[in-house]
PDB file of C-alpha atoms in Angstrom:
ATOM      1  CA  ALA A  85     -11.264   5.408 -14.756  1.00 72.00           C
ATOM      2  CA  GLN A  86      -7.690   4.751 -13.771  1.00 80.00           C
ATOM      3  CA  SER A  87      -7.083   1.317 -12.349  1.00 88.00           C
ATOM      4  CA  VAL A  88      -4.644  -1.471 -11.652  1.00 92.00           C
ATOM      5  CA  ALA A  89      -5.673  -5.083 -12.155  1.00 95.00           C
ATOM      6  CA  GLN A  90      -4.189  -8.320 -10.919  1.00 96.00           C
ATOM      7  CA  PRO A  91      -6.044 -11.034 -12.843  1.00 96.00           C
ATOM      8  CA  GLU A  92      -5.018 -13.934 -10.618  1.00 96.00           C
ATOM      9  CA  ASP A  93      -6.189 -14.346  -7.043  1.00 95.00           C
ATOM     10  CA  GLN A  94      -3.569 -17.009  -6.425  1.00 97.00           C
ATOM     11  CA  VAL A  95      -0.466 -18.339  -8.129  1.00 98.00           C
ATOM     12  CA  ASN A  96       0.993 -21.728  -7.230  1.00 98.00           C
ATOM     13  CA  VAL A  97       4.608 -22.524  -8.054  1.00 98.00           C
ATOM     14  CA  ALA A  98       6.999 -25.320  -7.162  1.00 98.00           C
ATOM     15  CA  GLU A  99      10.175 -24.288  -5.381  1.00 98.00           C
ATOM     16  CA  GLY A 100      13.000 -23.709  -7.848  1.00 97.00           C
ATOM     17  CA  ASN A 101      10.677 -22.935 -10.762  1.00 98.00           C
ATOM     18  CA  PRO A 102      10.319 -19.462 -12.256  1.00 97.00           C
ATOM     19  CA  LEU A 103       7.364 -17.405 -11.095  1.00 97.00           C
ATOM     20  CA  THR A 104       5.287 -14.655 -12.666  1.00 98.00           C
ATOM     21  CA  VAL A 105       2.664 -12.522 -10.952  1.00 98.00           C
ATOM     22  CA  LYS A 106       0.643 -10.521 -13.448  1.00 98.00           C
ATOM     23  CA  CYS A 107      -0.387  -6.877 -13.350  1.00 97.00           C
ATOM     24  CA  THR A 108      -2.050  -4.647 -15.921  1.00 96.00           C
ATOM     25  CA  TYR A 109      -2.713  -0.956 -15.587  1.00 93.00           C
ATOM     26  CA  SER A 110      -4.874   1.814 -16.907  1.00 88.00           C
ATOM     27  CA  VAL A 111      -3.222   5.052 -15.803  1.00 75.00           C
ATOM     28  CA  SER A 112      -3.154   8.149 -17.937  1.00 74.00           C
ATOM     29  CA  GLY A 113       0.098   9.808 -18.859  1.00 76.00           C
ATOM     30  CA  ASN A 114       3.398   8.253 -17.933  1.00 77.00           C
ATOM     31  CA  PRO A 115       2.704   5.623 -15.308  1.00 83.00           C
ATOM     32  CA  TYR A 116       4.679   5.100 -12.167  1.00 89.00           C
ATOM     33  CA  LEU A 117       4.306   1.453 -11.180  1.00 92.00           C
ATOM     34  CA  PHE A 118       5.208  -0.370  -7.996  1.00 94.00           C
ATOM     35  CA  TRP A 119       5.239  -3.841  -6.494  1.00 97.00           C
ATOM     36  CA  TYR A 120       4.779  -4.443  -2.788  1.00 96.00           C
ATOM     37  CA  VAL A 121       4.815  -7.673  -0.782  1.00 96.00           C
ATOM     38  CA  GLN A 122       2.870  -8.418   2.386  1.00 94.00           C
ATOM     39  CA  TYR A 123       3.912 -11.221   4.705  1.00 92.00           C
ATOM     40  CA  PRO A 124       1.451 -12.516   7.334  1.00 86.00           C
ATOM     41  CA  ASN A 125       0.750 -10.006  10.115  1.00 81.00           C
ATOM     42  CA  ARG A 126       3.071  -7.464   8.551  1.00 84.00           C
ATOM     43  CA  GLY A 127       2.700  -4.220   6.661  1.00 87.00           C
ATOM     44  CA  LEU A 128       3.479  -3.878   2.981  1.00 91.00           C
ATOM     45  CA  GLN A 129       7.124  -3.849   1.952  1.00 94.00           C
ATOM     46  CA  PHE A 130       8.388  -2.119  -1.178  1.00 93.00           C
ATOM     47  CA  LEU A 131       9.923  -4.447  -3.770  1.00 96.00           C
ATOM     48  CA  LEU A 132      10.573  -2.337  -6.846  1.00 95.00           C
ATOM     49  CA  LYS A 133       9.288   0.488  -9.008  1.00 93.00           C
ATOM     50  CA  TYR A 134       9.238   1.645 -12.600  1.00 92.00           C
ATOM     51  CA  ILE A 135       9.562   5.362 -13.243  1.00 87.00           C
ATOM     52  CA  THR A 136      11.239   5.642 -16.634  1.00 82.00           C
ATOM     53  CA  GLY A 137      14.123   4.142 -18.559  1.00 84.00           C
ATOM     54  CA  ASP A 138      14.845   0.424 -18.834  1.00 88.00           C
ATOM     55  CA  ASN A 139      11.772  -1.718 -19.136  1.00 92.00           C
ATOM     56  CA  LEU A 140      13.294  -4.399 -16.908  1.00 95.00           C
ATOM     57  CA  VAL A 141      13.430  -3.264 -13.299  1.00 95.00           C
ATOM     58  CA  LYS A 142      15.355  -5.167 -10.647  1.00 95.00           C
ATOM     59  CA  GLY A 143      14.293  -5.085  -7.023  1.00 94.00           C
ATOM     60  CA  SER A 144      14.678  -6.695  -3.636  1.00 91.00           C
ATOM     61  CA  TYR A 145      15.002 -10.438  -2.882  1.00 92.00           C
ATOM     62  CA  GLY A 146      15.852 -11.323  -6.504  1.00 95.00           C
ATOM     63  CA  PHE A 147      12.571 -10.042  -7.944  1.00 97.00           C
ATOM     64  CA  GLU A 148      12.321  -8.135 -11.193  1.00 97.00           C
ATOM     65  CA  ALA A 149       9.473  -6.702 -13.219  1.00 97.00           C
ATOM     66  CA  GLU A 150       9.033  -6.004 -16.891  1.00 96.00           C
ATOM     67  CA  PHE A 151       7.232  -2.876 -18.035  1.00 95.00           C
ATOM     68  CA  ASN A 152       5.425  -3.361 -21.354  1.00 94.00           C
ATOM     69  CA  LYS A 153       3.792  -0.193 -22.621  1.00 91.00           C
ATOM     70  CA  SER A 154       2.023  -1.778 -25.605  1.00 92.00           C
ATOM     71  CA  GLN A 155       0.392  -4.400 -23.393  1.00 94.00           C
ATOM     72  CA  THR A 156      -0.007  -2.003 -20.438  1.00 93.00           C
ATOM     73  CA  SER A 157       1.502  -4.628 -18.175  1.00 96.00           C
ATOM     74  CA  PHE A 158       4.008  -4.735 -15.338  1.00 97.00           C
ATOM     75  CA  HIS A 159       4.464  -8.396 -14.450  1.00 98.00           C
ATOM     76  CA  LEU A 160       6.558  -9.424 -11.469  1.00 98.00           C
ATOM     77  CA  LYS A 161       9.056 -12.226 -12.057  1.00 98.00           C
ATOM     78  CA  LYS A 162      11.675 -14.299 -10.305  1.00 97.00           C
ATOM     79  CA  PRO A 163      13.861 -16.922 -11.984  1.00 97.00           C
ATOM     80  CA  SER A 164      13.776 -19.421  -9.119  1.00 97.00           C
ATOM     81  CA  ALA A 165      11.053 -19.350  -6.461  1.00 97.00           C
ATOM     82  CA  LEU A 166      11.685 -19.985  -2.772  1.00 97.00           C
ATOM     83  CA  VAL A 167       9.193 -21.248  -0.204  1.00 96.00           C
ATOM     84  CA  SER A 168       9.898 -18.035   1.722  1.00 95.00           C
ATOM     85  CA  ASP A 169       8.526 -16.025  -1.239  1.00 96.00           C
ATOM     86  CA  SER A 170       5.029 -17.191  -0.296  1.00 96.00           C
ATOM     87  CA  ALA A 171       3.111 -14.013   0.506  1.00 97.00           C
ATOM     88  CA  LEU A 172       0.507 -11.568  -0.795  1.00 95.00           C
ATOM     89  CA  TYR A 173       1.738  -9.357  -3.624  1.00 97.00           C
ATOM     90  CA  PHE A 174       0.277  -6.014  -4.619  1.00 95.00           C
ATOM     91  CA  CYS A 175       0.791  -4.063  -7.797  1.00 96.00           C
ATOM     92  CA  ALA A 176       0.191  -0.306  -7.565  1.00 93.00           C
ATOM     93  CA  GLY A 177       0.080   2.596  -9.987  1.00 89.00           C
ATOM     94  CA  SER A 178       0.700   6.223  -9.183  1.00 82.00           C
ATOM     95  CA  LEU A 179      -1.425   9.166 -10.256  1.00 72.00           C
ATOM     96  CA  SER A 180      -0.259  12.740 -10.495  1.00 65.00           C
ATOM     97  CA  PHE A 181      -2.426  15.517  -9.232  1.00 58.00           C
ATOM     98  CA  SER A 182      -2.052  19.202 -10.002  1.00 54.00           C
ATOM     99  CA  GLY A 183      -0.419  19.703  -6.631  1.00 56.00           C
ATOM    100  CA  GLY A 184       2.208  17.158  -7.566  1.00 59.00           C
ATOM    101  CA  TYR A 185       1.232  14.493  -5.095  1.00 60.00           C
ATOM    102  CA  ASN A 186       1.309  10.993  -6.465  1.00 63.00           C
ATOM    103  CA  LYS A 187      -1.580   8.887  -5.233  1.00 75.00           C
ATOM    104  CA  LEU A 188      -1.229   5.108  -5.271  1.00 84.00           C
ATOM    105  CA  ILE A 189      -3.955   2.907  -6.717  1.00 88.00           C
ATOM    106  CA  PHE A 190      -3.597  -0.720  -5.660  1.00 91.00           C
ATOM    107  CA  GLY A 191      -4.614  -3.922  -7.366  1.00 93.00           C
ATOM    108  CA  ALA A 192      -6.611  -6.464  -5.375  1.00 93.00           C
ATOM    109  CA  GLY A 193      -3.540  -8.553  -4.604  1.00 95.00           C
ATOM    110  CA  THR A 194      -2.273 -11.984  -5.675  1.00 96.00           C
ATOM    111  CA  ARG A 195      -1.438 -14.675  -3.188  1.00 96.00           C
ATOM    112  CA  LEU A 196       1.724 -16.532  -4.156  1.00 97.00           C
ATOM    113  CA  ALA A 197       2.128 -20.060  -2.786  1.00 97.00           C
ATOM    114  CA  VAL A 198       5.478 -21.744  -3.356  1.00 97.00           C
ATOM    115  CA  HIS A 199       5.414 -25.481  -2.639  1.00 96.00           C
ATOM    116  CA  PRO A 200       8.505 -27.488  -1.593  1.00 94.00           C
TER     117      PRO A 200
ATOM    118  CA  GLU B 265      15.613   2.229  12.707  1.00 83.00           C
ATOM    119  CA  ALA B 266      13.416   3.938  10.115  1.00 82.00           C
ATOM    120  CA  GLN B 267       9.848   2.878  10.706  1.00 92.00           C
ATOM    121  CA  VAL B 268       6.165   3.655  10.794  1.00 95.00           C
ATOM    122  CA  THR B 269       4.435   2.587  13.998  1.00 96.00           C
ATOM    123  CA  GLN B 270       0.731   2.118  14.643  1.00 96.00           C
ATOM    124  CA  ASN B 271      -1.211   1.530  17.839  1.00 97.00           C
ATOM    125  CA  PRO B 272      -3.090  -0.469  18.758  1.00 97.00           C
ATOM    126  CA  ARG B 273      -2.337  -3.474  16.566  1.00 95.00           C
ATOM    127  CA  TYR B 274      -5.640  -5.139  17.379  1.00 96.00           C
ATOM    128  CA  LEU B 275      -8.862  -3.541  18.564  1.00 97.00           C
ATOM    129  CA  ILE B 276     -12.326  -4.895  19.188  1.00 97.00           C
ATOM    130  CA  THR B 277     -14.969  -2.296  19.929  1.00 96.00           C
ATOM    131  CA  VAL B 278     -18.709  -1.724  19.809  1.00 96.00           C
ATOM    132  CA  THR B 279     -20.772   0.361  17.440  1.00 97.00           C
ATOM    133  CA  GLY B 280     -20.700   4.056  18.254  1.00 96.00           C
ATOM    134  CA  LYS B 281     -17.754   4.110  20.645  1.00 97.00           C
ATOM    135  CA  LYS B 282     -15.229   6.683  19.462  1.00 97.00           C
ATOM    136  CA  LEU B 283     -11.726   5.434  18.858  1.00 97.00           C
ATOM    137  CA  THR B 284      -8.361   6.687  17.642  1.00 98.00           C
ATOM    138  CA  VAL B 285      -5.631   4.745  15.888  1.00 98.00           C
ATOM    139  CA  THR B 286      -2.275   6.433  16.206  1.00 98.00           C
ATOM    140  CA  CYS B 287       0.411   6.554  13.526  1.00 98.00           C
ATOM    141  CA  SER B 288       3.921   7.881  13.869  1.00 98.00           C
ATOM    142  CA  GLN B 289       6.938   7.951  11.528  1.00 97.00           C
ATOM    143  CA  ASN B 290      10.553   8.768  12.351  1.00 96.00           C
ATOM    144  CA  MET B 291      11.787   9.496   8.814  1.00 93.00           C
ATOM    145  CA  ASN B 292      10.810  13.170   8.658  1.00 93.00           C
ATOM    146  CA  HIS B 293       8.460  12.357   5.775  1.00 92.00           C
ATOM    147  CA  GLU B 294       6.107  15.041   4.521  1.00 90.00           C
ATOM    148  CA  TYR B 295       3.469  12.721   3.098  1.00 90.00           C
ATOM    149  CA  MET B 296       1.328  10.370   5.140  1.00 93.00           C
ATOM    150  CA  SER B 297      -1.724   8.303   4.246  1.00 93.00           C
ATOM    151  CA  TRP B 298      -4.264   5.966   5.744  1.00 96.00           C
ATOM    152  CA  TYR B 299      -5.507   2.912   3.878  1.00 95.00           C
ATOM    153  CA  ARG B 300      -7.940   0.162   4.623  1.00 96.00           C
ATOM    154  CA  GLN B 301      -7.417  -3.337   3.281  1.00 94.00           C
ATOM    155  CA  ASP B 302     -10.382  -5.579   2.551  1.00 93.00           C
ATOM    156  CA  PRO B 303     -10.291  -9.004   0.865  1.00 88.00           C
ATOM    157  CA  GLY B 304     -10.582  -8.768  -2.902  1.00 86.00           C
ATOM    158  CA  LEU B 305     -10.402  -4.978  -2.864  1.00 89.00           C
ATOM    159  CA  GLY B 306      -6.733  -4.363  -2.235  1.00 88.00           C
ATOM    160  CA  LEU B 307      -5.866  -1.182  -0.354  1.00 92.00           C
ATOM    161  CA  ARG B 308      -8.061   1.865  -0.605  1.00 93.00           C
ATOM    162  CA  GLN B 309      -6.955   5.293   0.539  1.00 92.00           C
ATOM    163  CA  ILE B 310      -8.990   6.904   3.314  1.00 96.00           C
ATOM    164  CA  TYR B 311      -7.189  10.227   3.858  1.00 94.00           C
ATOM    165  CA  TYR B 312      -3.819  11.664   3.087  1.00 91.00           C
ATOM    166  CA  SER B 313      -1.709  14.570   4.270  1.00 91.00           C
ATOM    167  CA  MET B 314       0.864  16.509   2.283  1.00 86.00           C
ATOM    168  CA  ASN B 315       2.242  18.372   5.302  1.00 88.00           C
ATOM    169  CA  VAL B 316       1.365  19.675   8.736  1.00 91.00           C
ATOM    170  CA  GLU B 317      -2.194  21.021   8.828  1.00 90.00           C
ATOM    171  CA  VAL B 318      -2.764  19.913   5.205  1.00 88.00           C
ATOM    172  CA  THR B 319      -5.076  16.932   4.805  1.00 92.00           C
ATOM    173  CA  ASP B 320      -7.468  15.757   2.115  1.00 90.00           C
ATOM    174  CA  LYS B 321      -9.920  12.969   1.389  1.00 92.00           C
ATOM    175  CA  GLY B 322      -8.952   9.790  -0.351  1.00 90.00           C
ATOM    176  CA  ASP B 323     -11.319   7.333  -1.981  1.00 90.00           C
ATOM    177  CA  VAL B 324     -13.242   6.138   1.086  1.00 95.00           C
ATOM    178  CA  PRO B 325     -13.279   8.961   3.677  1.00 96.00           C
ATOM    179  CA  GLU B 326     -16.819   8.537   4.995  1.00 97.00           C
ATOM    180  CA  GLY B 327     -16.906   7.858   8.730  1.00 97.00           C
ATOM    181  CA  TYR B 328     -13.276   8.836   9.329  1.00 98.00           C
ATOM    182  CA  LYS B 329     -11.387  11.922  10.448  1.00 97.00           C
ATOM    183  CA  VAL B 330      -7.699  12.717  10.567  1.00 97.00           C
ATOM    184  CA  SER B 331      -5.460  15.458  11.867  1.00 95.00           C
ATOM    185  CA  ARG B 332      -1.851  16.427  11.235  1.00 96.00           C
ATOM    186  CA  LYS B 333      -0.670  18.745  13.974  1.00 96.00           C
ATOM    187  CA  GLU B 334       2.885  17.451  13.960  1.00 96.00           C
ATOM    188  CA  LYS B 335       4.923  16.191  11.052  1.00 95.00           C
ATOM    189  CA  ARG B 336       5.553  12.768  12.565  1.00 97.00           C
ATOM    190  CA  ASN B 337       1.999  11.926  13.690  1.00 97.00           C
ATOM    191  CA  PHE B 338      -1.148  11.253  11.679  1.00 98.00           C
ATOM    192  CA  PRO B 339      -3.928   9.764  13.827  1.00 98.00           C
ATOM    193  CA  LEU B 340      -7.057   8.206  12.349  1.00 98.00           C
ATOM    194  CA  ILE B 341     -10.266   8.928  14.238  1.00 98.00           C
ATOM    195  CA  LEU B 342     -13.527   7.016  14.038  1.00 97.00           C
ATOM    196  CA  GLU B 343     -16.121   9.200  15.758  1.00 95.00           C
ATOM    197  CA  SER B 344     -18.916   6.614  15.657  1.00 97.00           C
ATOM    198  CA  PRO B 345     -17.624   3.289  14.370  1.00 97.00           C
ATOM    199  CA  SER B 346     -19.949   0.951  12.521  1.00 97.00           C
ATOM    200  CA  PRO B 347     -19.580  -2.740  11.618  1.00 97.00           C
ATOM    201  CA  ASN B 348     -18.755  -1.872   7.980  1.00 96.00           C
ATOM    202  CA  GLN B 349     -15.570  -0.258   9.261  1.00 98.00           C
ATOM    203  CA  THR B 350     -14.299  -3.636  10.398  1.00 97.00           C
ATOM    204  CA  SER B 351     -11.089  -3.903   8.406  1.00 97.00           C
ATOM    205  CA  LEU B 352      -7.296  -3.935   8.425  1.00 96.00           C
ATOM    206  CA  TYR B 353      -5.882  -0.416   8.516  1.00 97.00           C
ATOM    207  CA  PHE B 354      -2.461   0.732   7.369  1.00 96.00           C
ATOM    208  CA  CYS B 355      -0.679   4.007   7.826  1.00 96.00           C
ATOM    209  CA  ALA B 356       2.020   4.907   5.307  1.00 94.00           C
ATOM    210  CA  SER B 357       4.500   7.704   4.717  1.00 93.00           C
ATOM    211  CA  SER B 358       6.690   8.819   1.849  1.00 90.00           C
ATOM    212  CA  ALA B 359       9.503  11.285   1.424  1.00 85.00           C
ATOM    213  CA  ASP B 360       8.206  13.752  -1.094  1.00 72.00           C
ATOM    214  CA  ARG B 361       5.549  14.437  -3.652  1.00 64.00           C
ATOM    215  CA  GLY B 362       7.369  12.553  -6.394  1.00 67.00           C
ATOM    216  CA  PRO B 363       6.969   8.868  -7.227  1.00 72.00           C
ATOM    217  CA  TYR B 364       8.639   7.721  -4.054  1.00 78.00           C
ATOM    218  CA  GLU B 365       7.868   4.400  -2.437  1.00 85.00           C
ATOM    219  CA  GLN B 366       5.635   4.459   0.604  1.00 89.00           C
ATOM    220  CA  TYR B 367       6.663   2.964   3.926  1.00 92.00           C
ATOM    221  CA  PHE B 368       3.890   1.099   5.695  1.00 93.00           C
ATOM    222  CA  GLY B 369       3.124   0.511   9.330  1.00 95.00           C
ATOM    223  CA  PRO B 370       2.394  -3.017  10.635  1.00 93.00           C
ATOM    224  CA  GLY B 371      -1.367  -2.578  10.452  1.00 95.00           C
ATOM    225  CA  THR B 372      -4.260  -2.319  12.884  1.00 96.00           C
ATOM    226  CA  ARG B 373      -6.949  -4.961  12.762  1.00 96.00           C
ATOM    227  CA  LEU B 374     -10.222  -3.369  13.847  1.00 98.00           C
ATOM    228  CA  THR B 375     -13.404  -5.265  14.615  1.00 97.00           C
ATOM    229  CA  VAL B 376     -16.616  -3.325  15.273  1.00 97.00           C
ATOM    230  CA  THR B 377     -19.484  -5.357  16.725  1.00 96.00           C
TER     231      THR B 377
END
């Protein structure tokens, strides 16, 4: 079965330290991978995506993600965390159907808490 | 401003009372989806639509209906809500059938008693 896993329910980081939010995937074929962020009482916002090409993808708000095919991972990273980065983060993988529509499969989410 | 809107944002209802959650997008997107978000389960797709009058089931369609009579609107209908449909619901749209990012509405928190 195709799936996306986020092994950590919560990640705690001190402000100014680097952060990593982990994601692993099991999607057949060439995966399309996404990161979304959800702030309280808001919908999900797109951060970045991997389609093909460079394994390091840069996105919004200083976030980046590294695609690692051998480890089937797509970890989200930021060199220096801000308190305002505290939110719920979702990793998602995209499936292709015969009709061409790409369905998103979401991980369970990781809550990031950045402490002053 | 490009956006996906949902109404209502909060709804408390009783078992069996039909309800509709509206969703509208102003980006001329072909693809629209409904998801429900439950703690520890992430987002699960309920229904999706590839274009007007074209809809199909997602992973958890039981107890829900949708329609797509206009490109911009994709309402979610609960004919006879039950307590296990208490959840946070999101509508989303995307530009095309490729690996495009989805744009999400602000969510509707539904409580069924």
